[in-house]
Coordinates of C-alpha atoms in Angstrom, one line a residue:
M1020 CA 130.9 -80.5 120.5
A1021 CA 128.0 -78.1 119.6
K1022 CA 124.6 -79.2 120.4
I1023 CA 121.7 -78.2 117.8
V1024 CA 118.3 -77.0 120.2
G1025 CA 115.2 -76.3 119.1
H1026 CA 112.8 -78.6 119.0
E1027 CA 110.4 -79.2 121.7
E1028 CA 109.7 -82.7 121.8
S1029 CA 111.4 -85.5 119.5
V1030 CA 113.2 -85.7 116.4
M1031 CA 112.0 -87.8 113.6
D1032 CA 114.5 -87.3 110.2
L1033 CA 116.9 -85.7 109.3
Q1034 CA 118.2 -84.7 105.9
F1035 CA 121.6 -82.9 104.5
I1036 CA 120.9 -80.6 101.8
R1037 CA 124.7 -79.1 101.4
S1038 CA 127.3 -80.2 103.9
D1039 CA 126.3 -77.0 105.9
L1040 CA 122.5 -77.3 106.0
L1041 CA 120.4 -79.4 108.1
L1042 CA 116.8 -79.9 108.5
T1043 CA 114.8 -81.8 110.9
A1044 CA 111.1 -83.0 111.4
S1045 CA 110.0 -82.7 115.2
S1046 CA 107.0 -84.5 117.0
D1047 CA 106.2 -80.7 117.7
R1048 CA 104.9 -80.6 114.5
S1049 CA 107.7 -78.7 113.2
I1050 CA 110.2 -78.3 110.6
V1051 CA 113.9 -76.6 111.4
L1052 CA 116.1 -75.6 108.6
W1053 CA 119.7 -75.2 110.6
N1054 CA 122.9 -73.7 109.4
L1055 CA 125.8 -76.0 110.8
N1056 CA 128.4 -72.7 110.2
T1057 CA 126.6 -70.7 112.5
V1058 CA 127.3 -71.7 116.5
L1059 CA 126.5 -68.9 118.6
G1060 CA 126.9 -70.4 122.8
G1061 CA 127.9 -74.0 121.6
S1062 CA 124.4 -74.0 119.2
V1063 CA 123.8 -74.3 116.1
Q1064 CA 121.7 -71.8 115.4
Q1065 CA 118.5 -72.0 113.5
Q1066 CA 118.0 -70.6 109.9
Q1067 CA 114.4 -70.9 108.9
A1068 CA 111.3 -72.5 110.4
F1069 CA 108.2 -74.3 108.6
Q1070 CA 105.2 -74.1 110.1
G1071 CA 101.9 -76.0 108.9
H1072 CA 101.5 -79.4 110.0
E1073 CA 99.1 -80.4 112.4
D1074 CA 100.6 -83.7 114.0
C1075 CA 103.6 -85.1 114.3
V1076 CA 105.8 -84.3 111.1
R1077 CA 107.6 -88.3 110.5
G1078 CA 110.1 -88.0 107.3
L1079 CA 111.4 -85.6 105.2
M1080 CA 112.1 -85.7 101.3
L1081 CA 114.4 -83.0 98.9
S1082 CA 112.9 -82.1 95.6
K1083 CA 114.9 -83.3 92.6
H1084 CA 116.2 -80.0 92.3
E1085 CA 117.0 -79.5 96.5
D1086 CA 114.9 -76.3 96.2
G1087 CA 112.5 -77.6 98.2
F1088 CA 111.6 -80.8 99.8
Y1089 CA 108.5 -82.2 100.8
S1090 CA 107.3 -83.4 104.4
I1091 CA 105.0 -86.3 106.0
S1092 CA 102.8 -86.8 109.1
N1093 CA 100.3 -88.0 111.4
D1094 CA 98.4 -85.3 110.0
Q1095 CA 97.8 -87.8 107.4
T1096 CA 99.6 -84.6 104.6
I1097 CA 102.7 -84.4 102.7
R1098 CA 103.5 -81.2 102.0
Y1099 CA 105.7 -79.6 99.8
W1100 CA 107.6 -76.7 101.0
N1101 CA 109.5 -73.6 98.9
M1102 CA 113.1 -73.7 100.6
T1103 CA 113.5 -70.3 99.7
N1104 CA 110.5 -68.7 100.8
G1105 CA 109.3 -71.2 103.3
M1106 CA 106.0 -71.4 102.0
C1107 CA 103.9 -74.6 101.7
E1108 CA 103.3 -74.4 98.3
R1109 CA 101.1 -78.0 97.6
I1110 CA 99.0 -79.9 99.9
Y1111 CA 98.8 -84.4 98.9
V1112 CA 95.5 -85.6 100.4
G1113 CA 95.3 -89.5 100.3
H1114 CA 96.2 -91.1 103.2
E1115 CA 93.9 -92.0 106.0
H1116 CA 96.5 -93.0 108.6
F1117 CA 99.3 -91.7 109.9
I1118 CA 102.2 -91.8 106.7
F1119 CA 105.6 -93.0 107.9
N1120 CA 107.8 -92.9 104.9
I1121 CA 108.7 -91.1 101.6
N1122 CA 111.2 -92.1 98.9
R1123 CA 111.8 -91.6 95.0
L1124 CA 110.1 -93.5 92.7
N1125 CA 111.6 -91.6 89.7
K1126 CA 112.1 -87.8 88.7
E1127 CA 108.5 -87.3 88.7
Y1128 CA 106.9 -89.9 90.8
F1129 CA 107.0 -90.7 94.9
I1130 CA 105.7 -93.2 96.9
T1131 CA 104.5 -93.1 100.8
C1132 CA 103.7 -95.5 103.0
G1133 CA 102.1 -95.7 106.2
E1134 CA 99.5 -97.5 108.7
N1135 CA 96.3 -99.0 107.5
N1136 CA 97.9 -101.1 104.9
A1137 CA 98.4 -98.0 102.6
V1138 CA 101.3 -97.0 99.6
I1139 CA 100.3 -94.5 97.3
V1140 CA 102.3 -93.6 94.6
W1141 CA 102.2 -89.8 93.4
N1142 CA 102.6 -87.7 90.2
E1143 CA 104.8 -84.7 92.1
K1144 CA 102.1 -81.8 89.9
Q1145 CA 98.9 -83.9 91.4
T1146 CA 98.0 -82.8 94.7
T1147 CA 95.7 -86.1 95.0
S1148 CA 97.2 -89.7 94.8
W1149 CA 98.3 -90.9 91.0
Q1150 CA 97.8 -95.1 92.1
S1151 CA 96.9 -96.5 95.5
L1152 CA 97.4 -99.4 96.8
K1153 CA 96.8 -101.9 99.5
L1154 CA 99.2 -104.3 101.0
P1155 CA 97.4 -107.3 103.7
T1156 CA 99.2 -106.2 106.1
V1157 CA 98.4 -103.5 109.1
T1158 CA 101.4 -101.4 108.9
I1159 CA 104.1 -100.3 105.9
W1160 CA 107.3 -98.9 107.2
S1161 CA 108.8 -98.0 104.5
V1162 CA 109.1 -98.3 100.9
L1163 CA 112.2 -97.5 98.9
A1164 CA 112.6 -98.0 94.8
S1165 CA 115.4 -100.1 92.8
T1166 CA 114.8 -98.8 89.6
S1167 CA 111.6 -96.4 87.7
N1168 CA 109.3 -99.7 87.3
V1169 CA 110.4 -101.3 90.5
F1170 CA 110.1 -100.5 94.3
Y1171 CA 110.0 -102.2 97.5
A1172 CA 107.8 -102.2 100.5
A1173 CA 108.4 -103.7 104.1
G1174 CA 105.2 -104.4 106.1
S1175 CA 104.9 -105.1 109.6
D1176 CA 104.2 -109.1 109.4
G1177 CA 107.7 -109.1 108.6
I1178 CA 107.3 -109.4 104.7
L1179 CA 109.0 -107.3 102.4
Y1180 CA 106.6 -107.1 98.9
I1181 CA 108.0 -106.2 95.7
F1182 CA 106.0 -104.5 93.3
T1183 CA 106.6 -103.9 89.5
N1184 CA 104.9 -103.1 86.3
H1185 CA 107.4 -105.4 84.0
N1186 CA 104.5 -107.6 82.2
D1187 CA 107.2 -110.7 82.6
R1188 CA 107.7 -110.4 86.4
R1189 CA 103.8 -110.9 86.9
P1190 CA 102.4 -113.0 89.6
D1191 CA 100.7 -116.3 88.0
D1192 CA 96.7 -116.3 89.0
Q1193 CA 97.1 -118.2 92.1
S1194 CA 99.0 -116.5 93.4
Q1195 CA 97.5 -113.1 93.2
T1196 CA 94.2 -114.8 94.1
L1197 CA 96.4 -115.8 97.1
Y1198 CA 97.6 -112.3 97.4
D1199 CA 93.9 -110.6 97.1
E1200 CA 92.7 -112.2 99.4
M1201 CA 95.4 -112.0 102.0
L1202 CA 94.2 -108.1 101.2
V1203 CA 90.5 -108.2 102.0
K1204 CA 90.9 -110.1 105.1
Q1205 CA 93.1 -107.2 106.4
T1206 CA 91.4 -104.6 105.3
K1207 CA 88.1 -103.8 107.4
I1208 CA 85.7 -100.9 106.1
P1209 CA 83.2 -100.3 109.0
F1210 CA 79.4 -101.0 108.0
A1211 CA 78.7 -97.2 109.1
S1212 CA 80.2 -96.4 105.6
V1213 CA 78.8 -98.8 103.4
S1214 CA 75.7 -99.3 104.6
H1215 CA 73.6 -97.5 102.2
L1216 CA 74.8 -100.8 99.9
K1217 CA 72.5 -103.5 99.3
L1218 CA 73.8 -107.2 99.5
Y1219 CA 74.7 -109.1 96.9
E1220 CA 75.6 -112.4 96.5
E1221 CA 79.4 -113.7 94.4
N1222 CA 76.8 -115.0 91.1
S1223 CA 76.1 -111.3 90.7
L1224 CA 79.4 -110.1 90.0
V1225 CA 79.1 -112.1 86.7
T1226 CA 75.2 -111.3 86.2
I1227 CA 74.5 -108.2 86.5
P1228 CA 76.6 -105.3 85.6
P1229 CA 77.5 -102.4 86.8
R1230 CA 76.5 -99.2 86.7
N1231 CA 79.4 -97.4 86.6
D1232 CA 82.7 -97.2 87.6
G1233 CA 83.7 -96.9 90.8
E1234 CA 80.3 -98.6 91.5
R1235 CA 80.7 -100.6 95.3
R1236 CA 78.7 -104.0 95.7
L1237 CA 78.5 -105.8 99.1
I1238 CA 78.9 -109.4 98.6
R1239 CA 79.0 -112.9 100.8
S1240 CA 82.2 -114.8 99.9
L1241 CA 81.4 -118.4 99.2
L1242 CA 84.2 -119.8 101.4
D1243 CA 83.2 -118.5 105.1
N1244 CA 80.2 -115.6 104.3
T1245 CA 82.5 -113.0 105.1
I1246 CA 80.9 -109.9 103.8
L1247 CA 83.1 -108.3 101.1
V1248 CA 83.1 -104.6 99.6
Y1249 CA 83.6 -105.5 95.8
E1250 CA 84.7 -102.1 93.2
W1251 CA 84.5 -102.1 89.7
N1252 CA 87.3 -100.6 87.8
Q1253 CA 87.2 -102.4 84.0
S1254 CA 86.8 -105.4 86.4
W1255 CA 85.6 -106.3 89.7
K1256 CA 88.2 -106.5 92.6
P1257 CA 87.7 -106.8 96.4
V1258 CA 88.7 -103.8 98.1
G1259 CA 87.8 -105.1 102.1
H1260 CA 85.4 -107.0 104.2
V1261 CA 82.3 -105.2 106.6
P1262 CA 83.5 -107.1 110.1
D1263 CA 80.7 -105.8 111.8
Y1264 CA 77.9 -106.3 108.5
N1265 CA 74.3 -106.3 111.2
Q1266 CA 71.9 -105.7 108.2
E1267 CA 68.4 -107.4 108.6
E1268 CA 68.4 -109.7 105.4
F1269 CA 64.6 -109.8 105.7
D1270 CA 61.6 -107.5 104.3
H1271 CA 59.1 -108.1 107.5
S1272 CA 56.7 -105.9 105.4
S1273 CA 56.4 -108.3 102.8
G1274 CA 57.4 -111.2 104.5
C1275 CA 60.2 -112.2 102.0
V1276 CA 64.5 -112.2 101.6
P1277 CA 66.3 -110.2 99.3
Y1278 CA 68.6 -112.1 97.4
N1279 CA 70.5 -109.6 94.6
D1280 CA 68.2 -107.4 93.0
E1281 CA 65.0 -109.6 93.8
F1282 CA 62.7 -110.8 97.2
Y1283 CA 62.2 -114.5 97.2
D1284 CA 60.1 -116.2 99.4
E1285 CA 63.3 -118.2 100.9
V1286 CA 66.7 -118.1 100.3
F1287 CA 68.4 -121.4 102.0
N1288 CA 71.8 -121.5 102.9
V1289 CA 73.7 -124.7 100.8
K1290 CA 77.4 -125.9 101.5
L1291 CA 79.1 -127.3 98.2
N1292 CA 82.7 -127.9 97.1
G1293 CA 83.4 -126.5 100.8
K1294 CA 81.9 -123.1 99.3
N1295 CA 79.1 -121.6 100.5
Y1296 CA 75.7 -120.5 98.6
K1297 CA 72.6 -119.1 98.7
L1298 CA 69.7 -120.8 97.4
P1299 CA 66.6 -118.3 96.3
F1300 CA 63.6 -119.9 96.1
N1301 CA 60.1 -119.1 95.8
R1302 CA 57.1 -121.7 96.6
D1303 CA 55.3 -121.2 93.4
Q1304 CA 58.2 -123.0 91.3
D1305 CA 59.4 -126.1 90.8
P1306 CA 62.2 -126.9 93.2
W1307 CA 63.4 -128.9 90.2
I1308 CA 63.6 -125.9 87.6
V1309 CA 65.0 -124.2 90.6
S1310 CA 67.7 -126.2 91.4
Q1311 CA 68.7 -126.9 87.6
A1312 CA 68.8 -123.2 87.0
F1313 CA 71.2 -122.4 89.9
I1314 CA 73.5 -125.2 89.3
E1315 CA 74.0 -123.4 85.7
L1316 CA 74.2 -119.9 87.2
N1317 CA 76.7 -120.9 89.5
Q1318 CA 78.9 -123.6 87.1
L1319 CA 78.2 -126.9 89.4
D1320 CA 78.2 -130.1 88.5
Y1321 CA 74.8 -131.7 88.0
G1322 CA 75.6 -134.5 90.3
A1323 CA 74.5 -131.5 93.3
L1324 CA 70.8 -131.6 91.3
T1325 CA 69.3 -134.3 94.0
S1326 CA 70.9 -132.3 97.3
L1327 CA 70.0 -128.7 95.8
V1328 CA 66.2 -130.2 95.5
Q1329 CA 66.0 -132.2 98.8
C1330 CA 67.5 -129.5 100.9
I1331 CA 64.2 -126.9 98.8
V1332 CA 61.9 -129.9 99.8
N1333 CA 63.1 -130.3 103.6
Y1334 CA 63.1 -126.6 104.4
A1335 CA 61.1 -124.8 102.4
S1336 CA 58.2 -123.7 104.8
Y1337 CA 55.3 -121.4 105.3
K1338 CA 55.3 -120.3 109.1
P1339 CA 57.0 -117.0 109.0
K1340 CA 60.5 -115.7 109.8
K1341 CA 59.1 -113.7 112.6
V1342 CA 56.3 -115.3 114.5
E1343 CA 54.4 -112.3 117.2
N1344 CA 50.9 -114.0 117.7
N1345 CA 50.0 -115.0 121.1
G1346 CA 47.5 -117.0 120.7
L1347 CA 46.5 -120.3 119.1
F1348 CA 46.3 -118.8 115.4
P1349 CA 47.5 -118.8 112.8
I1350 CA 48.1 -122.9 112.7
Y1351 CA 51.3 -123.3 110.4
E1352 CA 51.2 -127.3 110.5
F1353 CA 49.3 -129.0 107.6
K1354 CA 47.1 -131.7 109.1
L1355 CA 48.4 -135.1 106.9
W1356 CA 46.9 -138.8 107.3
S1357 CA 50.1 -140.6 106.8
T1358 CA 49.5 -143.8 108.7
M1359 CA 49.1 -147.6 107.6
K1360 CA 48.0 -149.5 110.6
N1361 CA 48.8 -152.6 108.9
L1362 CA 51.1 -152.8 106.1
E1363 CA 51.2 -156.5 105.6
A1364 CA 47.5 -156.4 105.3
F1365 CA 47.5 -153.7 102.6
R1366 CA 50.1 -155.8 100.6
K1367 CA 48.1 -158.7 100.8
K1368 CA 44.8 -157.3 99.4
F1369 CA 47.1 -155.0 96.7
Q1370 CA 48.1 -158.7 96.0
E1371 CA 45.2 -160.0 95.6
F1372 CA 43.7 -157.4 93.4
N1373 CA 47.1 -157.1 91.2
A1374 CA 46.0 -160.3 90.4
T1375 CA 42.5 -159.8 88.7
V1376 CA 44.0 -156.8 87.1
D1377 CA 45.1 -157.2 82.8
E1378 CA 48.5 -158.4 82.6
H1379 CA 49.4 -155.2 81.0
L1380 CA 48.6 -152.9 84.5
R1381 CA 49.9 -156.0 86.8
L1382 CA 52.4 -154.4 88.9
S1383 CA 55.7 -157.4 88.8
D1384 CA 56.7 -159.0 92.3
E1385 CA 59.6 -156.4 93.5
Y1386 CA 57.1 -153.8 93.9
L1387 CA 54.8 -156.2 95.9
Q1388 CA 57.6 -156.7 98.2
V1389 CA 58.2 -153.1 99.2
T1390 CA 59.1 -152.8 102.7
S1391 CA 57.2 -150.2 105.9
S1392 CA 60.6 -148.5 105.6
E1393 CA 60.6 -147.8 101.8
M1394 CA 56.9 -147.1 102.2
Q1395 CA 57.8 -144.0 104.8
N1396 CA 60.9 -143.0 103.2
P1397 CA 60.6 -143.7 99.8
E1398 CA 63.2 -141.3 98.5
A1399 CA 65.3 -143.6 96.8
I1400 CA 62.8 -145.2 94.8
C1401 CA 60.7 -141.9 93.7
E1402 CA 61.4 -143.0 89.6
E1403 CA 60.3 -146.5 90.3
L1404 CA 57.3 -145.5 92.3
C1405 CA 55.8 -142.9 89.7
L1406 CA 56.2 -145.1 87.4
A1407 CA 54.1 -148.0 89.1
L1408 CA 51.5 -145.3 89.7
K1409 CA 50.9 -144.4 86.2
K1410 CA 50.2 -148.1 85.6
L1411 CA 48.6 -148.4 88.9
M1412 CA 46.0 -145.4 87.8
K1413 CA 44.4 -147.0 85.1
W1414 CA 43.3 -149.8 86.8
P1415 CA 39.2 -150.0 87.1
K1416 CA 37.2 -147.8 89.2
N1417 CA 36.0 -150.1 91.6
L1418 CA 39.8 -150.8 92.7
K1419 CA 40.7 -147.0 92.4
F1420 CA 40.7 -146.9 96.4
I1421 CA 43.5 -149.2 96.9
V1422 CA 45.5 -147.4 94.7
S1423 CA 44.8 -143.4 96.2
D1424 CA 45.4 -145.0 99.7
L1425 CA 49.0 -145.7 98.8
L1426 CA 49.3 -142.7 96.7
R1427 CA 48.0 -141.1 100.6
V1428 CA 50.4 -142.3 102.2
L1429 CA 53.6 -141.8 99.9
L1430 CA 52.6 -138.1 99.6
T1431 CA 53.2 -137.4 103.1
N1432 CA 57.2 -137.8 102.1
K1433 CA 57.7 -134.3 101.2
Y1434 CA 60.2 -135.7 98.3
F1435 CA 58.3 -137.9 97.1
N1436 CA 55.2 -135.5 97.0
T1437 CA 57.3 -133.1 95.2
Y1438 CA 58.8 -135.6 92.9
F1439 CA 55.4 -137.1 92.0
L1440 CA 53.9 -133.7 90.9
H1441 CA 57.0 -132.9 89.2
Q1442 CA 56.2 -135.9 87.4
M1443 CA 53.0 -136.1 86.8
E1444 CA 50.9 -132.7 87.4
S1445 CA 51.3 -131.8 84.0
D1446 CA 49.6 -135.5 82.6
E1447 CA 48.3 -137.8 84.9
F1448 CA 47.5 -136.4 87.4
K1449 CA 46.1 -132.7 86.4
P1450 CA 42.8 -131.2 86.4
G1451 CA 40.9 -132.8 83.6
S1452 CA 42.7 -135.6 83.9
E1453 CA 40.9 -139.7 84.7
F1454 CA 42.7 -140.2 87.3
F1455 CA 42.8 -136.6 89.4
Q1456 CA 38.8 -136.6 88.3
S1457 CA 38.2 -139.6 90.2
V1458 CA 39.8 -138.2 93.2
I1459 CA 38.2 -135.4 93.2
Q1460 CA 35.1 -136.8 92.4
C1461 CA 35.6 -139.4 95.6
G1462 CA 33.0 -141.6 94.7
D1463 CA 29.8 -142.6 96.5
N1464 CA 31.5 -145.3 98.6
L1465 CA 33.2 -145.3 101.9
S1466 CA 36.4 -146.7 100.9
T1467 CA 36.8 -144.8 97.6
Q1468 CA 35.3 -141.2 99.3
L1469 CA 38.0 -141.9 102.4
T1470 CA 41.2 -142.8 100.9
S1471 CA 40.4 -140.0 97.6
L1472 CA 39.4 -137.2 100.0
R1473 CA 43.2 -138.3 101.8
V1474 CA 44.9 -137.9 98.9
V1475 CA 43.7 -134.0 98.4
A1476 CA 44.7 -133.0 101.8
N1477 CA 47.7 -134.6 101.5
L1478 CA 48.8 -133.1 98.9
F1479 CA 49.6 -130.3 101.3
G1480 CA 52.9 -132.1 102.3
S1481 CA 55.2 -130.9 100.7
V1482 CA 55.1 -126.5 99.6
H1483 CA 55.5 -127.4 96.0
G1484 CA 52.0 -129.6 96.6
A1485 CA 50.7 -127.3 98.7
E1486 CA 51.4 -124.8 95.7
F1487 CA 49.6 -127.1 93.1
A1488 CA 46.6 -127.2 95.5
Y1489 CA 46.2 -123.8 95.7
K1490 CA 46.7 -123.1 92.1
N1491 CA 44.2 -125.6 91.8
F1492 CA 42.0 -124.2 93.6
S1493 CA 38.9 -123.2 92.3
Y1494 CA 38.5 -126.4 90.0
I1495 CA 39.3 -128.9 93.1
R1496 CA 36.6 -126.7 95.0
E1497 CA 33.7 -126.8 92.2
N1498 CA 34.4 -130.7 91.9
I1499 CA 34.9 -132.1 94.9
V1500 CA 31.9 -133.9 96.2
K1501 CA 30.1 -131.3 98.9
W1502 CA 29.5 -132.1 102.2
T1503 CA 26.3 -132.9 101.8
D1504 CA 26.9 -135.9 99.9
L1505 CA 30.0 -137.6 102.1
I1506 CA 29.1 -140.8 103.5
T1507 CA 28.4 -140.6 106.7
N1508 CA 31.4 -141.8 108.4
I1509 CA 33.5 -140.0 110.8
N1510 CA 36.9 -140.2 108.9
V1511 CA 35.3 -139.2 106.0
H1512 CA 33.8 -136.1 107.7
M1513 CA 37.4 -135.0 109.3
A1514 CA 39.2 -136.2 105.8
Y1515 CA 36.7 -133.2 103.9
A1516 CA 37.1 -131.2 106.9
S1517 CA 40.8 -131.5 106.7
I1518 CA 41.1 -130.5 103.3
W1519 CA 39.9 -126.5 104.1
F1520 CA 42.0 -126.6 106.5
N1521 CA 45.3 -127.0 105.0
Y1522 CA 43.7 -124.2 102.4
S1523 CA 43.5 -122.0 105.3
V1524 CA 47.3 -122.5 106.2
L1525 CA 48.2 -121.4 103.2
L1526 CA 47.2 -117.6 104.7
S1527 CA 50.4 -117.3 106.7
D1528 CA 51.9 -116.7 102.9
H1529 CA 52.1 -112.7 102.6
K1530 CA 51.1 -113.0 99.2
K1531 CA 48.3 -115.5 99.4
R1532 CA 46.7 -113.5 102.3
Q1533 CA 46.2 -110.8 99.4
N1534 CA 44.1 -112.8 98.0
H1535 CA 40.7 -111.7 99.0
Q1536 CA 38.9 -114.0 96.6
F1537 CA 40.8 -116.7 98.0
K1538 CA 39.8 -116.1 101.7
H1539 CA 36.2 -115.9 100.7
M1540 CA 35.6 -118.9 99.1
I1541 CA 37.0 -120.5 102.2
M1542 CA 35.0 -118.8 104.3
E1543 CA 31.9 -120.3 102.1
M1544 CA 33.2 -123.6 102.7
I1545 CA 32.9 -123.0 106.7
Q1546 CA 29.6 -121.5 106.3
E1547 CA 28.5 -124.5 103.9
H1548 CA 29.7 -127.0 106.8
N1549 CA 27.4 -124.3 109.6
K1550 CA 24.2 -125.3 107.6
L1551 CA 25.2 -129.0 108.1
I1552 CA 25.5 -128.6 112.1
E1553 CA 22.4 -126.8 112.1
S1554 CA 20.9 -129.3 110.5
E1555 CA 21.4 -131.4 112.5
S1556 CA 22.3 -134.0 110.1
Y1557 CA 25.9 -134.8 111.8
K1558 CA 24.1 -136.1 115.4
P1559 CA 24.9 -140.2 114.0
L1560 CA 28.0 -139.6 113.7
E1561 CA 29.7 -140.2 117.3
D1562 CA 32.8 -137.3 117.9
Y1563 CA 31.9 -135.1 115.8
H1564 CA 33.3 -132.3 117.4
L1565 CA 36.8 -133.5 115.6
V1566 CA 35.2 -132.3 112.8
I1567 CA 34.0 -129.1 114.9
I1568 CA 37.1 -128.5 115.9
I1569 CA 39.0 -128.8 112.4
M1570 CA 36.5 -126.2 110.7
M1571 CA 37.1 -123.6 113.4
N1572 CA 40.4 -124.1 113.5
T1573 CA 40.1 -123.2 109.6
F1574 CA 38.1 -120.1 110.4
G1575 CA 40.8 -119.1 113.2
N1576 CA 42.8 -119.0 110.7
L1577 CA 40.5 -116.4 107.6
I1578 CA 40.7 -114.3 111.4
A1579 CA 44.3 -114.1 111.6
S1580 CA 44.9 -113.1 108.0
K1581 CA 43.0 -110.2 108.9
F1582 CA 39.4 -111.3 107.0
N1583 CA 37.2 -108.6 107.6
S1584 CA 33.6 -109.1 106.4
Q1585 CA 30.4 -109.4 107.8
M1586 CA 30.3 -112.9 106.9
A1587 CA 33.3 -113.7 109.4
D1588 CA 31.0 -111.6 111.8
S1589 CA 28.4 -113.5 111.3
H1590 CA 30.0 -117.2 111.7
L1591 CA 31.6 -115.7 114.6
Q1592 CA 27.8 -114.6 116.5
C1593 CA 27.1 -118.4 115.4
L1594 CA 29.6 -120.0 117.5
Q1595 CA 29.6 -118.2 120.1
Q1596 CA 25.3 -118.5 120.3
K1597 CA 25.0 -121.9 119.4
Y1598 CA 27.9 -123.9 119.3
V1599 CA 28.5 -123.1 123.0
K1600 CA 24.9 -124.4 123.5
C1601 CA 25.3 -127.2 121.0
F1602 CA 28.2 -128.8 122.4
K1603 CA 28.6 -126.5 126.2
D1604 CA 30.5 -130.0 127.6
N1605 CA 32.7 -130.1 125.1
S1606 CA 35.3 -128.1 126.7
E1607 CA 37.7 -128.5 123.5
I1608 CA 35.5 -126.4 122.0
R1609 CA 35.1 -124.0 124.4
Y1610 CA 38.9 -123.4 124.2
C1611 CA 38.8 -123.3 120.4
L1612 CA 36.3 -120.2 120.8
R1613 CA 38.0 -118.6 123.1
Q1614 CA 41.5 -118.4 120.7
I1615 CA 38.8 -117.7 117.9
E1616 CA 38.0 -114.5 119.9
I1617 CA 41.2 -113.6 121.2
A1618 CA 42.3 -114.1 117.2
Y1619 CA 39.3 -111.5 116.6
D1620 CA 40.5 -109.2 118.7
Q1621 CA 43.9 -109.1 117.7
Y1622 CA 43.2 -108.8 114.1
S1623 CA 40.0 -107.5 113.5
N1624 CA 41.8 -103.7 113.6

């Protein structure tokens, strides 16, 4: 028995050329041609060696004329060798991992497969891939063509994949979608290689056209929030996923969140019909209009409208994503007036007034039976309540206080607050309208002033309401009752102070913090209150320190917005010199002053 000895490591493949010539490929990186007719000392002699691969040579395939051959290797290359002179004439590059098998597809094309779920079709005359196919399995061990139009790929997942260019054998859409999903989950793309790409939502594949062929986008999957890589080649196709995606989705310099090619104040996670959507929202937008546009863009059922609005209303906030302050300021929570201590007494008084107005302005008995629970959670009856309020706004002036008291309680509910303004701000409740004007000007008696001022403060009960108040700030400031015209009542003064405090909370919003005129006007309201303190006209009011603390908190928020001016410096000195002296025994005022000083040191530079 003869032996063939010469390789230093494992022999990986054999290929007969003729009955007397044999090619062998080895993990020692060499290929050897043996002449079986030349035997010396019992060993077949080497006729020629082919050197060039940098790693294990795994397979061989003869050229169609058998005057050369192809070799595949762990070095990720395919080489074509001239059998006569032993030279490597072509190196085919395209695989990204080990190559395990090579086979002919037809006279001009061959196919290879390997690790990293790759099958590549090659044209013999081109050293770059003619077509690259990814399969939803880690390894493709072998490929074999049955005809020039059909080939099979053997996967490590136990599945035999069949490929063809016959149109009548194309898979149906459902099978193709399933295959694409399997493929994407298998193909891992490292974040480092796509970190330069922006993250988009799935709807961008329809709404934002590609700039060029081969363009790639990172897309968040609606199904499980996986970050996918899509590539454009006549259509968008997923080519893999990014398991280690770690890009921060928040711009701290602007306080905004990126969404497709824009930035928004908020981007909410919404799950509808088993899919995960991103709902972008700017605080100055109407939640109903945003939700309607979102439904149309994503081709959703309009039955989702209410839940989308509720998502925006419940989760929209002025509190930043990252809070770094070390003291009391800024304060992010609005001061609202929500309690109604005795609903039954209120209902009884309301019934009395209802009986005295003209019949066309009266409410039916069903409105008068609204429960305490419905008052606190009026989401289900918002439409009915707004219809009732349209009547109530036309009640006589001397009865407006009880209408305002009802409205101020309802406005503390975020959903009703948003719904009411969505319905009313273009007509019954807008600057210049009779009812809005009566609320702003407050009247000259205790009940009217107290309830009206609390309505204005409670506009901040939702982000949409706060934006309405901000949009109309100049009008409200110019037309509202002045400090000096307030009724001498601690609750009236606290309600009035809370309006300006709530405006100061808006300064946590990045865009509003840039509005220097807005900040300057808040400072003017603080100074007007300071004049009231200096005149000592507050002294008849018991517990007036509660009003002072609200206005000090307003000033603290203003300082935290980096409001640097001579007015602010002067007011701080006034607090340090006069307030401490006048209220030296009040620990709350001393604490608040200390927190203002901390904020001043932190934000004034």
